Amino acid sequence: MQRLCSILGVSRSSFYYWRRTAADRAARQVTDAQLAARIRAVHQESDGTCGAPRITAELQETSGEAVSHKRDAGILRAFEVEGVRLRRRL
């Protein structure tokens, strides 16, 4: 393992940490996919107008689950879902 890590330019402790936390990353991906499904449902109910702050508020009201607006925004970006941005007319 030491030789492989030196060829790849990765420390052994980083490799073992990555290997140890693989299950946690997989669980996070599953919860993100479930949250993305709920986000899409809320987004479609609003006819595609809601952005991350409103979606976060709606999820907290309906499910009672504490969800960060930053996590919602990250999932929105990852799954390419956008709210409507209104421009100010001059």
PDB file with one MODEL, atoms N, CA, C and O in Angstrom:
MODEL        1
ATOM      1  N   MET A   1       0.818  -1.193   0.000  1.00  0.00           N
ATOM      2  CA  MET A   1       0.000   0.000   0.000  1.00  0.00           C
ATOM      3  C   MET A   1       0.864   1.260   0.000  1.00  0.00           C
ATOM      4  O   MET A   1       0.509   2.279  -0.594  1.00  0.00           O
ATOM      5  N   GLN A   2       1.995   1.166   0.675  1.00  0.00           N
ATOM      6  CA  GLN A   2       2.868   2.331   0.760  1.00  0.00           C
ATOM      7  C   GLN A   2       3.373   2.729  -0.625  1.00  0.00           C
ATOM      8  O   GLN A   2       3.441   3.914  -0.949  1.00  0.00           O
ATOM      9  N   ARG A   3       3.721   1.749  -1.428  1.00  0.00           N
ATOM     10  CA  ARG A   3       4.235   2.043  -2.756  1.00  0.00           C
ATOM     11  C   ARG A   3       3.160   2.673  -3.647  1.00  0.00           C
ATOM     12  O   ARG A   3       3.424   3.632  -4.373  1.00  0.00           O
ATOM     13  N   LEU A   4       1.955   2.123  -3.581  1.00  0.00           N
ATOM     14  CA  LEU A   4       0.857   2.662  -4.378  1.00  0.00           C
ATOM     15  C   LEU A   4       0.544   4.103  -3.980  1.00  0.00           C
ATOM     16  O   LEU A   4       0.329   4.961  -4.837  1.00  0.00           O
ATOM     17  N   CYS A   5       0.521   4.354  -2.694  1.00  0.00           N
ATOM     18  CA  CYS A   5       0.247   5.718  -2.218  1.00  0.00           C
ATOM     19  C   CYS A   5       1.348   6.688  -2.650  1.00  0.00           C
ATOM     20  O   CYS A   5       1.060   7.833  -2.999  1.00  0.00           O
ATOM     21  N   SER A   6       2.588   6.244  -2.628  1.00  0.00           N
ATOM     22  CA  SER A   6       3.673   7.135  -3.039  1.00  0.00           C
ATOM     23  C   SER A   6       3.617   7.406  -4.540  1.00  0.00           C
ATOM     24  O   SER A   6       3.953   8.506  -4.980  1.00  0.00           O
ATOM     25  N   ILE A   7       3.196   6.420  -5.331  1.00  0.00           N
ATOM     26  CA  ILE A   7       3.059   6.624  -6.775  1.00  0.00           C
ATOM     27  C   ILE A   7       1.939   7.627  -7.057  1.00  0.00           C
ATOM     28  O   ILE A   7       2.079   8.499  -7.914  1.00  0.00           O
ATOM     29  N   LEU A   8       0.834   7.496  -6.332  1.00  0.00           N
ATOM     30  CA  LEU A   8      -0.307   8.394  -6.534  1.00  0.00           C
ATOM     31  C   LEU A   8      -0.119   9.752  -5.870  1.00  0.00           C
ATOM     32  O   LEU A   8      -0.861  10.692  -6.155  1.00  0.00           O
ATOM     33  N   GLY A   9       0.860   9.858  -4.994  1.00  0.00           N
ATOM     34  CA  GLY A   9       1.112  11.126  -4.315  1.00  0.00           C
ATOM     35  C   GLY A   9       0.123  11.404  -3.201  1.00  0.00           C
ATOM     36  O   GLY A   9      -0.217  12.556  -2.933  1.00  0.00           O
ATOM     37  N   VAL A  10      -0.338  10.340  -2.552  1.00  0.00           N
ATOM     38  CA  VAL A  10      -1.324  10.456  -1.477  1.00  0.00           C
ATOM     39  C   VAL A  10      -0.715   9.859  -0.218  1.00  0.00           C
ATOM     40  O   VAL A  10      -0.056   8.820  -0.274  1.00  0.00           O
ATOM     41  N   SER A  11      -0.933  10.508   0.910  1.00  0.00           N
ATOM     42  CA  SER A  11      -0.419   9.939   2.143  1.00  0.00           C
ATOM     43  C   SER A  11      -1.248   8.713   2.539  1.00  0.00           C
ATOM     44  O   SER A  11      -2.434   8.622   2.220  1.00  0.00           O
ATOM     45  N   ARG A  12      -0.617   7.792   3.227  1.00  0.00           N
ATOM     46  CA  ARG A  12      -1.324   6.564   3.613  1.00  0.00           C
ATOM     47  C   ARG A  12      -2.469   6.855   4.567  1.00  0.00           C
ATOM     48  O   ARG A  12      -3.520   6.219   4.494  1.00  0.00           O
ATOM     49  N   SER A  13      -2.271   7.808   5.457  1.00  0.00           N
ATOM     50  CA  SER A  13      -3.346   8.123   6.408  1.00  0.00           C
ATOM     51  C   SER A  13      -4.569   8.679   5.675  1.00  0.00           C
ATOM     52  O   SER A  13      -5.702   8.396   6.064  1.00  0.00           O
ATOM     53  N   SER A  14      -4.354   9.457   4.629  1.00  0.00           N
ATOM     54  CA  SER A  14      -5.477   9.977   3.838  1.00  0.00           C
ATOM     55  C   SER A  14      -6.201   8.855   3.118  1.00  0.00           C
ATOM     56  O   SER A  14      -7.429   8.862   3.041  1.00  0.00           O
ATOM     57  N   PHE A  15      -5.456   7.888   2.589  1.00  0.00           N
ATOM     58  CA  PHE A  15      -6.074   6.749   1.922  1.00  0.00           C
ATOM     59  C   PHE A  15      -6.929   5.952   2.892  1.00  0.00           C
ATOM     60  O   PHE A  15      -8.070   5.607   2.583  1.00  0.00           O
ATOM     61  N   TYR A  16      -6.382   5.660   4.061  1.00  0.00           N
ATOM     62  CA  TYR A  16      -7.140   4.876   5.036  1.00  0.00           C
ATOM     63  C   TYR A  16      -8.354   5.643   5.548  1.00  0.00           C
ATOM     64  O   TYR A  16      -9.396   5.044   5.816  1.00  0.00           O
ATOM     65  N   TYR A  17      -8.231   6.956   5.685  1.00  0.00           N
ATOM     66  CA  TYR A  17      -9.388   7.774   6.076  1.00  0.00           C
ATOM     67  C   TYR A  17     -10.462   7.721   4.998  1.00  0.00           C
ATOM     68  O   TYR A  17     -11.644   7.565   5.307  1.00  0.00           O
ATOM     69  N   TRP A  18     -10.063   7.850   3.740  1.00  0.00           N
ATOM     70  CA  TRP A  18     -11.008   7.775   2.620  1.00  0.00           C
ATOM     71  C   TRP A  18     -11.708   6.422   2.605  1.00  0.00           C
ATOM     72  O   TRP A  18     -12.918   6.348   2.395  1.00  0.00           O
ATOM     73  N   ARG A  19     -10.960   5.365   2.824  1.00  0.00           N
ATOM     74  CA  ARG A  19     -11.548   4.024   2.811  1.00  0.00           C
ATOM     75  C   ARG A  19     -12.488   3.816   4.002  1.00  0.00           C
ATOM     76  O   ARG A  19     -13.529   3.174   3.858  1.00  0.00           O
ATOM     77  N   ARG A  20     -12.140   4.344   5.161  1.00  0.00           N
ATOM     78  CA  ARG A  20     -12.954   4.184   6.366  1.00  0.00           C
ATOM     79  C   ARG A  20     -14.274   4.951   6.273  1.00  0.00           C
ATOM     80  O   ARG A  20     -15.279   4.524   6.841  1.00  0.00           O
ATOM     81  N   THR A  21     -14.277   6.080   5.561  1.00  0.00           N
ATOM     82  CA  THR A  21     -15.475   6.909   5.502  1.00  0.00           C
ATOM     83  C   THR A  21     -16.321   6.668   4.251  1.00  0.00           C
ATOM     84  O   THR A  21     -17.229   7.449   3.967  1.00  0.00           O
ATOM     85  N   ALA A  22     -16.044   5.614   3.508  1.00  0.00           N
ATOM     86  CA  ALA A  22     -16.789   5.322   2.278  1.00  0.00           C
ATOM     87  C   ALA A  22     -18.273   5.095   2.575  1.00  0.00           C
ATOM     88  O   ALA A  22     -19.126   5.561   1.820  1.00  0.00           O
ATOM     89  N   ALA A  23     -18.589   4.394   3.648  1.00  0.00           N
ATOM     90  CA  ALA A  23     -19.993   4.116   3.996  1.00  0.00           C
ATOM     91  C   ALA A  23     -20.733   5.410   4.332  1.00  0.00           C
ATOM     92  O   ALA A  23     -21.896   5.572   3.963  1.00  0.00           O
ATOM     93  N   ASP A  24     -20.074   6.317   5.021  1.00  0.00           N
ATOM     94  CA  ASP A  24     -20.697   7.597   5.362  1.00  0.00           C
ATOM     95  C   ASP A  24     -21.000   8.416   4.110  1.00  0.00           C
ATOM     96  O   ASP A  24     -22.057   9.040   4.015  1.00  0.00           O
ATOM     97  N   ARG A  25     -20.076   8.416   3.152  1.00  0.00           N
ATOM     98  CA  ARG A  25     -20.302   9.137   1.903  1.00  0.00           C
ATOM     99  C   ARG A  25     -21.465   8.540   1.128  1.00  0.00           C
ATOM    100  O   ARG A  25     -22.270   9.270   0.549  1.00  0.00           O
ATOM    101  N   ALA A  26     -21.556   7.209   1.115  1.00  0.00           N
ATOM    102  CA  ALA A  26     -22.653   6.551   0.406  1.00  0.00           C
ATOM    103  C   ALA A  26     -23.991   6.878   1.053  1.00  0.00           C
ATOM    104  O   ALA A  26     -24.977   7.111   0.353  1.00  0.00           O
ATOM    105  N   ALA A  27     -24.036   6.897   2.388  1.00  0.00           N
ATOM    106  CA  ALA A  27     -25.274   7.239   3.094  1.00  0.00           C
ATOM    107  C   ALA A  27     -25.665   8.687   2.819  1.00  0.00           C
ATOM    108  O   ALA A  27     -26.849   8.993   2.680  1.00  0.00           O
ATOM    109  N   ARG A  28     -24.686   9.572   2.740  1.00  0.00           N
ATOM    110  CA  ARG A  28     -24.963  10.981   2.452  1.00  0.00           C
ATOM    111  C   ARG A  28     -25.541  11.145   1.039  1.00  0.00           C
ATOM    112  O   ARG A  28     -26.432  11.966   0.820  1.00  0.00           O
ATOM    113  N   GLN A  29     -25.032  10.364   0.094  1.00  0.00           N
ATOM    114  CA  GLN A  29     -25.554  10.428  -1.273  1.00  0.00           C
ATOM    115  C   GLN A  29     -27.002   9.962  -1.327  1.00  0.00           C
ATOM    116  O   GLN A  29     -27.804  10.519  -2.077  1.00  0.00           O
ATOM    117  N   VAL A  30     -27.346   8.946  -0.540  1.00  0.00           N
ATOM    118  CA  VAL A  30     -28.724   8.451  -0.515  1.00  0.00           C
ATOM    119  C   VAL A  30     -29.654   9.500   0.073  1.00  0.00           C
ATOM    120  O   VAL A  30     -30.731   9.747  -0.470  1.00  0.00           O
ATOM    121  N   THR A  31     -29.252  10.121   1.179  1.00  0.00           N
ATOM    122  CA  THR A  31     -30.106  11.151   1.783  1.00  0.00           C
ATOM    123  C   THR A  31     -30.213  12.383   0.883  1.00  0.00           C
ATOM    124  O   THR A  31     -31.260  13.029   0.832  1.00  0.00           O
ATOM    125  N   ASP A  32     -29.124  12.707   0.172  1.00  0.00           N
ATOM    126  CA  ASP A  32     -29.176  13.829  -0.766  1.00  0.00           C
ATOM    127  C   ASP A  32     -30.147  13.538  -1.905  1.00  0.00           C
ATOM    128  O   ASP A  32     -30.867  14.432  -2.348  1.00  0.00           O
ATOM    129  N   ALA A  33     -30.172  12.301  -2.379  1.00  0.00           N
ATOM    130  CA  ALA A  33     -31.098  11.942  -3.459  1.00  0.00           C
ATOM    131  C   ALA A  33     -32.548  12.024  -2.975  1.00  0.00           C
ATOM    132  O   ALA A  33     -33.422  12.475  -3.714  1.00  0.00           O
ATOM    133  N   GLN A  34     -32.805  11.592  -1.744  1.00  0.00           N
ATOM    134  CA  GLN A  34     -34.159  11.685  -1.186  1.00  0.00           C
ATOM    135  C   GLN A  34     -34.561  13.144  -1.002  1.00  0.00           C
ATOM    136  O   GLN A  34     -35.693  13.524  -1.304  1.00  0.00           O
ATOM    137  N   LEU A  35     -33.641  13.952  -0.510  1.00  0.00           N
ATOM    138  CA  LEU A  35     -33.914  15.371  -0.326  1.00  0.00           C
ATOM    139  C   LEU A  35     -34.129  16.051  -1.682  1.00  0.00           C
ATOM    140  O   LEU A  35     -34.967  16.944  -1.804  1.00  0.00           O
ATOM    141  N   ALA A  36     -33.380  15.633  -2.686  1.00  0.00           N
ATOM    142  CA  ALA A  36     -33.545  16.204  -4.029  1.00  0.00           C
ATOM    143  C   ALA A  36     -34.936  15.908  -4.583  1.00  0.00           C
ATOM    144  O   ALA A  36     -35.525  16.747  -5.264  1.00  0.00           O
ATOM    145  N   ALA A  37     -35.459  14.724  -4.294  1.00  0.00           N
ATOM    146  CA  ALA A  37     -36.812  14.388  -4.752  1.00  0.00           C
ATOM    147  C   ALA A  37     -37.839  15.300  -4.095  1.00  0.00           C
ATOM    148  O   ALA A  37     -38.770  15.767  -4.752  1.00  0.00           O
ATOM    149  N   ARG A  38     -37.670  15.556  -2.789  1.00  0.00           N
ATOM    150  CA  ARG A  38     -38.595  16.462  -2.096  1.00  0.00           C
ATOM    151  C   ARG A  38     -38.440  17.898  -2.601  1.00  0.00           C
ATOM    152  O   ARG A  38     -39.426  18.624  -2.732  1.00  0.00           O
ATOM    153  N   ILE A  39     -37.201  18.304  -2.884  1.00  0.00           N
ATOM    154  CA  ILE A  39     -36.957  19.646  -3.399  1.00  0.00           C
ATOM    155  C   ILE A  39     -37.620  19.814  -4.762  1.00  0.00           C
ATOM    156  O   ILE A  39     -38.243  20.841  -5.032  1.00  0.00           O
ATOM    157  N   ARG A  40     -37.484  18.809  -5.618  1.00  0.00           N
ATOM    158  CA  ARG A  40     -38.125  18.884  -6.937  1.00  0.00           C
ATOM    159  C   ARG A  40     -39.639  18.984  -6.816  1.00  0.00           C
ATOM    160  O   ARG A  40     -40.280  19.714  -7.573  1.00  0.00           O
ATOM    161  N   ALA A  41     -40.218  18.244  -5.857  1.00  0.00           N
ATOM    162  CA  ALA A  41     -41.672  18.300  -5.664  1.00  0.00           C
ATOM    163  C   ALA A  41     -42.106  19.705  -5.253  1.00  0.00           C
ATOM    164  O   ALA A  41     -43.079  20.232  -5.791  1.00  0.00           O
ATOM    165  N   VAL A  42     -41.399  20.310  -4.315  1.00  0.00           N
ATOM    166  CA  VAL A  42     -41.731  21.663  -3.868  1.00  0.00           C
ATOM    167  C   VAL A  42     -41.526  22.645  -5.013  1.00  0.00           C
ATOM    168  O   VAL A  42     -42.328  23.560  -5.198  1.00  0.00           O
ATOM    169  N   HIS A  43     -40.468  22.462  -5.773  1.00  0.00           N
ATOM    170  CA  HIS A  43     -40.162  23.349  -6.888  1.00  0.00           C
ATOM    171  C   HIS A  43     -41.247  23.267  -7.961  1.00  0.00           C
ATOM    172  O   HIS A  43     -41.631  24.287  -8.532  1.00  0.00           O
ATOM    173  N   GLN A  44     -41.738  22.069  -8.235  1.00  0.00           N
ATOM    174  CA  GLN A  44     -42.785  21.910  -9.234  1.00  0.00           C
ATOM    175  C   GLN A  44     -44.122  22.460  -8.750  1.00  0.00           C
ATOM    176  O   GLN A  44     -44.904  22.977  -9.548  1.00  0.00           O
ATOM    177  N   GLU A  45     -44.393  22.352  -7.450  1.00  0.00           N
ATOM    178  CA  GLU A  45     -45.625  22.917  -6.900  1.00  0.00           C
ATOM    179  C   GLU A  45     -45.662  24.434  -7.067  1.00  0.00           C
ATOM    180  O   GLU A  45     -46.732  25.023  -7.224  1.00  0.00           O
ATOM    181  N   SER A  46     -44.495  25.055  -7.034  1.00  0.00           N
ATOM    182  CA  SER A  46     -44.428  26.512  -7.166  1.00  0.00           C
ATOM    183  C   SER A  46     -44.267  26.936  -8.623  1.00  0.00           C
ATOM    184  O   SER A  46     -43.964  28.098  -8.896  1.00  0.00           O
ATOM    185  N   ASP A  47     -44.461  26.028  -9.542  1.00  0.00           N
ATOM    186  CA  ASP A  47     -44.293  26.283 -10.981  1.00  0.00           C
ATOM    187  C   ASP A  47     -42.886  26.747 -11.321  1.00  0.00           C
ATOM    188  O   ASP A  47     -42.686  27.538 -12.242  1.00  0.00           O
ATOM    189  N   GLY A  48     -41.918  26.249 -10.569  1.00  0.00           N
ATOM    190  CA  GLY A  48     -40.521  26.550 -10.861  1.00  0.00           C
ATOM    191  C   GLY A  48     -40.058  27.919 -10.448  1.00  0.00           C
ATOM    192  O   GLY A  48     -39.024  28.385 -10.927  1.00  0.00           O
ATOM    193  N   THR A  49     -40.793  28.589  -9.567  1.00  0.00           N
ATOM    194  CA  THR A  49     -40.415  29.947  -9.193  1.00  0.00           C
ATOM    195  C   THR A  49     -39.607  30.023  -7.905  1.00  0.00           C
ATOM    196  O   THR A  49     -38.878  30.994  -7.705  1.00  0.00           O
ATOM    197  N   CYS A  50     -39.711  29.040  -7.032  1.00  0.00           N
ATOM    198  CA  CYS A  50     -39.033  29.100  -5.738  1.00  0.00           C
ATOM    199  C   CYS A  50     -37.552  28.801  -5.860  1.00  0.00           C
ATOM    200  O   CYS A  50     -37.137  27.930  -6.624  1.00  0.00           O
ATOM    201  N   GLY A  51     -36.761  29.540  -5.091  1.00  0.00           N
ATOM    202  CA  GLY A  51     -35.335  29.297  -4.984  1.00  0.00           C
ATOM    203  C   GLY A  51     -35.025  28.617  -3.664  1.00  0.00           C
ATOM    204  O   GLY A  51     -35.931  28.149  -2.974  1.00  0.00           O
ATOM    205  N   ALA A  52     -33.758  28.562  -3.311  1.00  0.00           N
ATOM    206  CA  ALA A  52     -33.310  27.837  -2.133  1.00  0.00           C
ATOM    207  C   ALA A  52     -33.929  28.339  -0.820  1.00  0.00           C
ATOM    208  O   ALA A  52     -34.352  27.508  -0.016  1.00  0.00           O
ATOM    209  N   PRO A  53     -34.003  29.651  -0.560  1.00  0.00           N
ATOM    210  CA  PRO A  53     -34.558  30.082   0.727  1.00  0.00           C
ATOM    211  C   PRO A  53     -36.025  29.685   0.911  1.00  0.00           C
ATOM    212  O   PRO A  53     -36.416  29.241   1.990  1.00  0.00           O
ATOM    213  N   ARG A  54     -36.825  29.842  -0.124  1.00  0.00           N
ATOM    214  CA  ARG A  54     -38.244  29.480  -0.010  1.00  0.00           C
ATOM    215  C   ARG A  54     -38.431  27.971   0.071  1.00  0.00           C
ATOM    216  O   ARG A  54     -39.295  27.486   0.802  1.00  0.00           O
ATOM    217  N   ILE A  55     -37.631  27.238  -0.669  1.00  0.00           N
ATOM    218  CA  ILE A  55     -37.730  25.778  -0.612  1.00  0.00           C
ATOM    219  C   ILE A  55     -37.345  25.287   0.774  1.00  0.00           C
ATOM    220  O   ILE A  55     -37.981  24.378   1.308  1.00  0.00           O
ATOM    221  N   THR A  56     -36.311  25.878   1.361  1.00  0.00           N
ATOM    222  CA  THR A  56     -35.899  25.508   2.709  1.00  0.00           C
ATOM    223  C   THR A  56     -37.028  25.769   3.710  1.00  0.00           C
ATOM    224  O   THR A  56     -37.319  24.924   4.556  1.00  0.00           O
ATOM    225  N   ALA A  57     -37.650  26.921   3.610  1.00  0.00           N
ATOM    226  CA  ALA A  57     -38.749  27.252   4.517  1.00  0.00           C
ATOM    227  C   ALA A  57     -39.911  26.276   4.339  1.00  0.00           C
ATOM    228  O   ALA A  57     -40.511  25.836   5.320  1.00  0.00           O
ATOM    229  N   GLU A  58     -40.225  25.943   3.107  1.00  0.00           N
ATOM    230  CA  GLU A  58     -41.324  25.020   2.830  1.00  0.00           C
ATOM    231  C   GLU A  58     -41.024  23.627   3.378  1.00  0.00           C
ATOM    232  O   GLU A  58     -41.905  22.987   3.953  1.00  0.00           O
ATOM    233  N   LEU A  59     -39.800  23.155   3.208  1.00  0.00           N
ATOM    234  CA  LEU A  59     -39.433  21.833   3.729  1.00  0.00           C
ATOM    235  C   LEU A  59     -39.483  21.813   5.248  1.00  0.00           C
ATOM    236  O   LEU A  59     -39.903  20.820   5.841  1.00  0.00           O
ATOM    237  N   GLN A  60     -39.057  22.902   5.886  1.00  0.00           N
ATOM    238  CA  GLN A  60     -39.085  22.950   7.343  1.00  0.00           C
ATOM    239  C   GLN A  60     -40.506  23.000   7.867  1.00  0.00           C
ATOM    240  O   GLN A  60     -40.790  22.447   8.930  1.00  0.00           O
ATOM    241  N   GLU A  61     -41.413  23.656   7.137  1.00  0.00           N
ATOM    242  CA  GLU A  61     -42.814  23.713   7.565  1.00  0.00           C
ATOM    243  C   GLU A  61     -43.509  22.375   7.384  1.00  0.00           C
ATOM    244  O   GLU A  61     -44.241  21.932   8.270  1.00  0.00           O
ATOM    245  N   THR A  62     -43.291  21.724   6.247  1.00  0.00           N
ATOM    246  CA  THR A  62     -44.040  20.502   5.948  1.00  0.00           C
ATOM    247  C   THR A  62     -43.493  19.286   6.671  1.00  0.00           C
ATOM    248  O   THR A  62     -44.263  18.505   7.231  1.00  0.00           O
ATOM    249  N   SER A  63     -42.177  19.108   6.670  1.00  0.00           N
ATOM    250  CA  SER A  63     -41.626  17.890   7.263  1.00  0.00           C
ATOM    251  C   SER A  63     -41.132  18.092   8.689  1.00  0.00           C
ATOM    252  O   SER A  63     -40.984  17.124   9.435  1.00  0.00           O
ATOM    253  N   GLY A  64     -40.880  19.324   9.071  1.00  0.00           N
ATOM    254  CA  GLY A  64     -40.371  19.590  10.408  1.00  0.00           C
ATOM    255  C   GLY A  64     -38.897  19.243  10.548  1.00  0.00           C
ATOM    256  O   GLY A  64     -38.330  19.338  11.636  1.00  0.00           O
ATOM    257  N   GLU A  65     -38.284  18.844   9.451  1.00  0.00           N
ATOM    258  CA  GLU A  65     -36.881  18.466   9.461  1.00  0.00           C
ATOM    259  C   GLU A  65     -36.010  19.712   9.334  1.00  0.00           C
ATOM    260  O   GLU A  65     -36.294  20.592   8.522  1.00  0.00           O
ATOM    261  N   ALA A  66     -34.962  19.784  10.129  1.00  0.00           N
ATOM    262  CA  ALA A  66     -34.056  20.923  10.068  1.00  0.00           C
ATOM    263  C   ALA A  66     -33.117  20.743   8.881  1.00  0.00           C
ATOM    264  O   ALA A  66     -32.235  19.884   8.897  1.00  0.00           O
ATOM    265  N   VAL A  67     -33.318  21.564   7.853  1.00  0.00           N
ATOM    266  CA  VAL A  67     -32.498  21.506   6.649  1.00  0.00           C
ATOM    267  C   VAL A  67     -31.863  22.871   6.458  1.00  0.00           C
ATOM    268  O   VAL A  67     -32.540  23.896   6.542  1.00  0.00           O
ATOM    269  N   SER A  68     -30.572  22.884   6.202  1.00  0.00           N
ATOM    270  CA  SER A  68     -29.855  24.130   5.991  1.00  0.00           C
ATOM    271  C   SER A  68     -30.124  24.677   4.594  1.00  0.00           C
ATOM    272  O   SER A  68     -30.228  23.916   3.633  1.00  0.00           O
ATOM    273  N   HIS A  69     -30.236  25.998   4.485  1.00  0.00           N
ATOM    274  CA  HIS A  69     -30.447  26.593   3.170  1.00  0.00           C
ATOM    275  C   HIS A  69     -29.218  26.414   2.288  1.00  0.00           C
ATOM    276  O   HIS A  69     -29.333  26.391   1.063  1.00  0.00           O
ATOM    277  N   LYS A  70     -28.045  26.288   2.900  1.00  0.00           N
ATOM    278  CA  LYS A  70     -26.835  26.065   2.114  1.00  0.00           C
ATOM    279  C   LYS A  70     -26.819  24.656   1.528  1.00  0.00           C
ATOM    280  O   LYS A  70     -26.372  24.456   0.398  1.00  0.00           O
ATOM    281  N   ARG A  71     -27.301  23.692   2.286  1.00  0.00           N
ATOM    282  CA  ARG A  71     -27.384  22.324   1.756  1.00  0.00           C
ATOM    283  C   ARG A  71     -28.415  22.257   0.642  1.00  0.00           C
ATOM    284  O   ARG A  71     -28.192  21.609  -0.381  1.00  0.00           O
ATOM    285  N   ASP A  72     -29.539  22.923   0.841  1.00  0.00           N
ATOM    286  CA  ASP A  72     -30.554  22.965  -0.214  1.00  0.00           C
ATOM    287  C   ASP A  72     -29.998  23.609  -1.475  1.00  0.00           C
ATOM    288  O   ASP A  72     -30.226  23.120  -2.581  1.00  0.00           O
ATOM    289  N   ALA A  73     -29.274  24.697  -1.308  1.00  0.00           N
ATOM    290  CA  ALA A  73     -28.713  25.380  -2.468  1.00  0.00           C
ATOM    291  C   ALA A  73     -27.704  24.501  -3.191  1.00  0.00           C
ATOM    292  O   ALA A  73     -27.648  24.494  -4.421  1.00  0.00           O
ATOM    293  N   GLY A  74     -26.914  23.766  -2.434  1.00  0.00           N
ATOM    294  CA  GLY A  74     -25.943  22.861  -3.046  1.00  0.00           C
ATOM    295  C   GLY A  74     -26.614  21.748  -3.827  1.00  0.00           C
ATOM    296  O   GLY A  74     -26.155  21.378  -4.908  1.00  0.00           O
ATOM    297  N   ILE A  75     -27.695  21.214  -3.287  1.00  0.00           N
ATOM    298  CA  ILE A  75     -28.428  20.157  -3.979  1.00  0.00           C
ATOM    299  C   ILE A  75     -29.128  20.723  -5.204  1.00  0.00           C
ATOM    300  O   ILE A  75     -29.192  20.067  -6.243  1.00  0.00           O
ATOM    301  N   LEU A  76     -29.654  21.937  -5.087  1.00  0.00           N
ATOM    302  CA  LEU A  76     -30.260  22.586  -6.252  1.00  0.00           C
ATOM    303  C   LEU A  76     -29.253  22.731  -7.379  1.00  0.00           C
ATOM    304  O   LEU A  76     -29.571  22.465  -8.538  1.00  0.00           O
ATOM    305  N   ARG A  77     -28.040  23.153  -7.045  1.00  0.00           N
ATOM    306  CA  ARG A  77     -27.001  23.294  -8.063  1.00  0.00           C
ATOM    307  C   ARG A  77     -26.601  21.942  -8.640  1.00  0.00           C
ATOM    308  O   ARG A  77     -26.422  21.808  -9.850  1.00  0.00           O
ATOM    309  N   ALA A  78     -26.460  20.936  -7.770  1.00  0.00           N
ATOM    310  CA  ALA A  78     -26.022  19.619  -8.225  1.00  0.00           C
ATOM    311  C   ALA A  78     -27.032  18.981  -9.171  1.00  0.00           C
ATOM    312  O   ALA A  78     -26.649  18.310 -10.130  1.00  0.00           O
ATOM    313  N   PHE A  79     -28.300  19.184  -8.910  1.00  0.00           N
ATOM    314  CA  PHE A  79     -29.344  18.581  -9.740  1.00  0.00           C
ATOM    315  C   PHE A  79     -29.916  19.563 -10.763  1.00  0.00           C
ATOM    316  O   PHE A  79     -30.931  19.288 -11.402  1.00  0.00           O
ATOM    317  N   GLU A  80     -29.249  20.715 -10.908  1.00  0.00           N
ATOM    318  CA  GLU A  80     -29.577  21.722 -11.918  1.00  0.00           C
ATOM    319  C   GLU A  80     -31.036  22.173 -11.873  1.00  0.00           C
ATOM    320  O   GLU A  80     -31.732  22.196 -12.888  1.00  0.00           O
ATOM    321  N   VAL A  81     -31.476  22.531 -10.666  1.00  0.00           N
ATOM    322  CA  VAL A  81     -32.815  23.080 -10.477  1.00  0.00           C
ATOM    323  C   VAL A  81     -32.630  24.545 -10.107  1.00  0.00           C
ATOM    324  O   VAL A  81     -31.847  24.859  -9.211  1.00  0.00           O
ATOM    325  N   GLU A  82     -33.337  25.446 -10.783  1.00  0.00           N
ATOM    326  CA  GLU A  82     -33.179  26.873 -10.525  1.00  0.00           C
ATOM    327  C   GLU A  82     -34.517  27.540 -10.298  1.00  0.00           C
ATOM    328  O   GLU A  82     -35.528  27.148 -10.882  1.00  0.00           O
ATOM    329  N   GLY A  83     -34.517  28.545  -9.451  1.00  0.00           N
ATOM    330  CA  GLY A  83     -35.686  29.382  -9.277  1.00  0.00           C
ATOM    331  C   GLY A  83     -35.681  30.490 -10.310  1.00  0.00           C
ATOM    332  O   GLY A  83     -34.716  30.652 -11.056  1.00  0.00           O
ATOM    333  N   VAL A  84     -36.751  31.244 -10.350  1.00  0.00           N
ATOM    334  CA  VAL A  84     -36.858  32.341 -11.303  1.00  0.00           C
ATOM    335  C   VAL A  84     -36.222  33.581 -10.701  1.00  0.00           C
ATOM    336  O   VAL A  84     -36.477  33.927  -9.547  1.00  0.00           O
ATOM    337  N   ARG A  85     -35.393  34.244 -11.491  1.00  0.00           N
ATOM    338  CA  ARG A  85     -34.776  35.499 -11.064  1.00  0.00           C
ATOM    339  C   ARG A  85     -35.454  36.636 -11.803  1.00  0.00           C
ATOM    340  O   ARG A  85     -35.420  36.702 -13.032  1.00  0.00           O
ATOM    341  N   LEU A  86     -36.064  37.519 -11.053  1.00  0.00           N
ATOM    342  CA  LEU A  86     -36.723  38.664 -11.670  1.00  0.00           C
ATOM    343  C   LEU A  86     -35.740  39.817 -11.777  1.00  0.00           C
ATOM    344  O   LEU A  86     -34.996  40.105 -10.840  1.00  0.00           O
ATOM    345  N   ARG A  87     -35.747  40.450 -12.892  1.00  0.00           N
ATOM    346  CA  ARG A  87     -34.883  41.626 -13.082  1.00  0.00           C
ATOM    347  C   ARG A  87     -35.693  42.888 -12.830  1.00  0.00           C
ATOM    348  O   ARG A  87     -36.887  42.959 -13.120  1.00  0.00           O
ATOM    349  N   ARG A  88     -35.018  43.856 -12.294  1.00  0.00           N
ATOM    350  CA  ARG A  88     -35.655  45.139 -12.063  1.00  0.00           C
ATOM    351  C   ARG A  88     -35.781  45.883 -13.371  1.00  0.00           C
ATOM    352  O   ARG A  88     -34.820  45.990 -14.133  1.00  0.00           O
ATOM    353  N   ARG A  89     -36.929  46.380 -13.619  1.00  0.00           N
ATOM    354  CA  ARG A  89     -37.139  47.154 -14.830  1.00  0.00           C
ATOM    355  C   ARG A  89     -36.828  48.619 -14.562  1.00  0.00           C
ATOM    356  O   ARG A  89     -37.209  49.161 -13.524  1.00  0.00           O
ATOM    357  N   LEU A  90     -36.159  49.237 -15.469  1.00  0.00           N
ATOM    358  CA  LEU A  90     -35.780  50.640 -15.293  1.00  0.00           C
ATOM    359  C   LEU A  90     -36.688  51.540 -16.084  1.00  0.00           C
ATOM    360  O   LEU A  90     -36.523  52.759 -16.060  1.00  0.00           O
TER     361      LEU A  90
ENDMDL
END
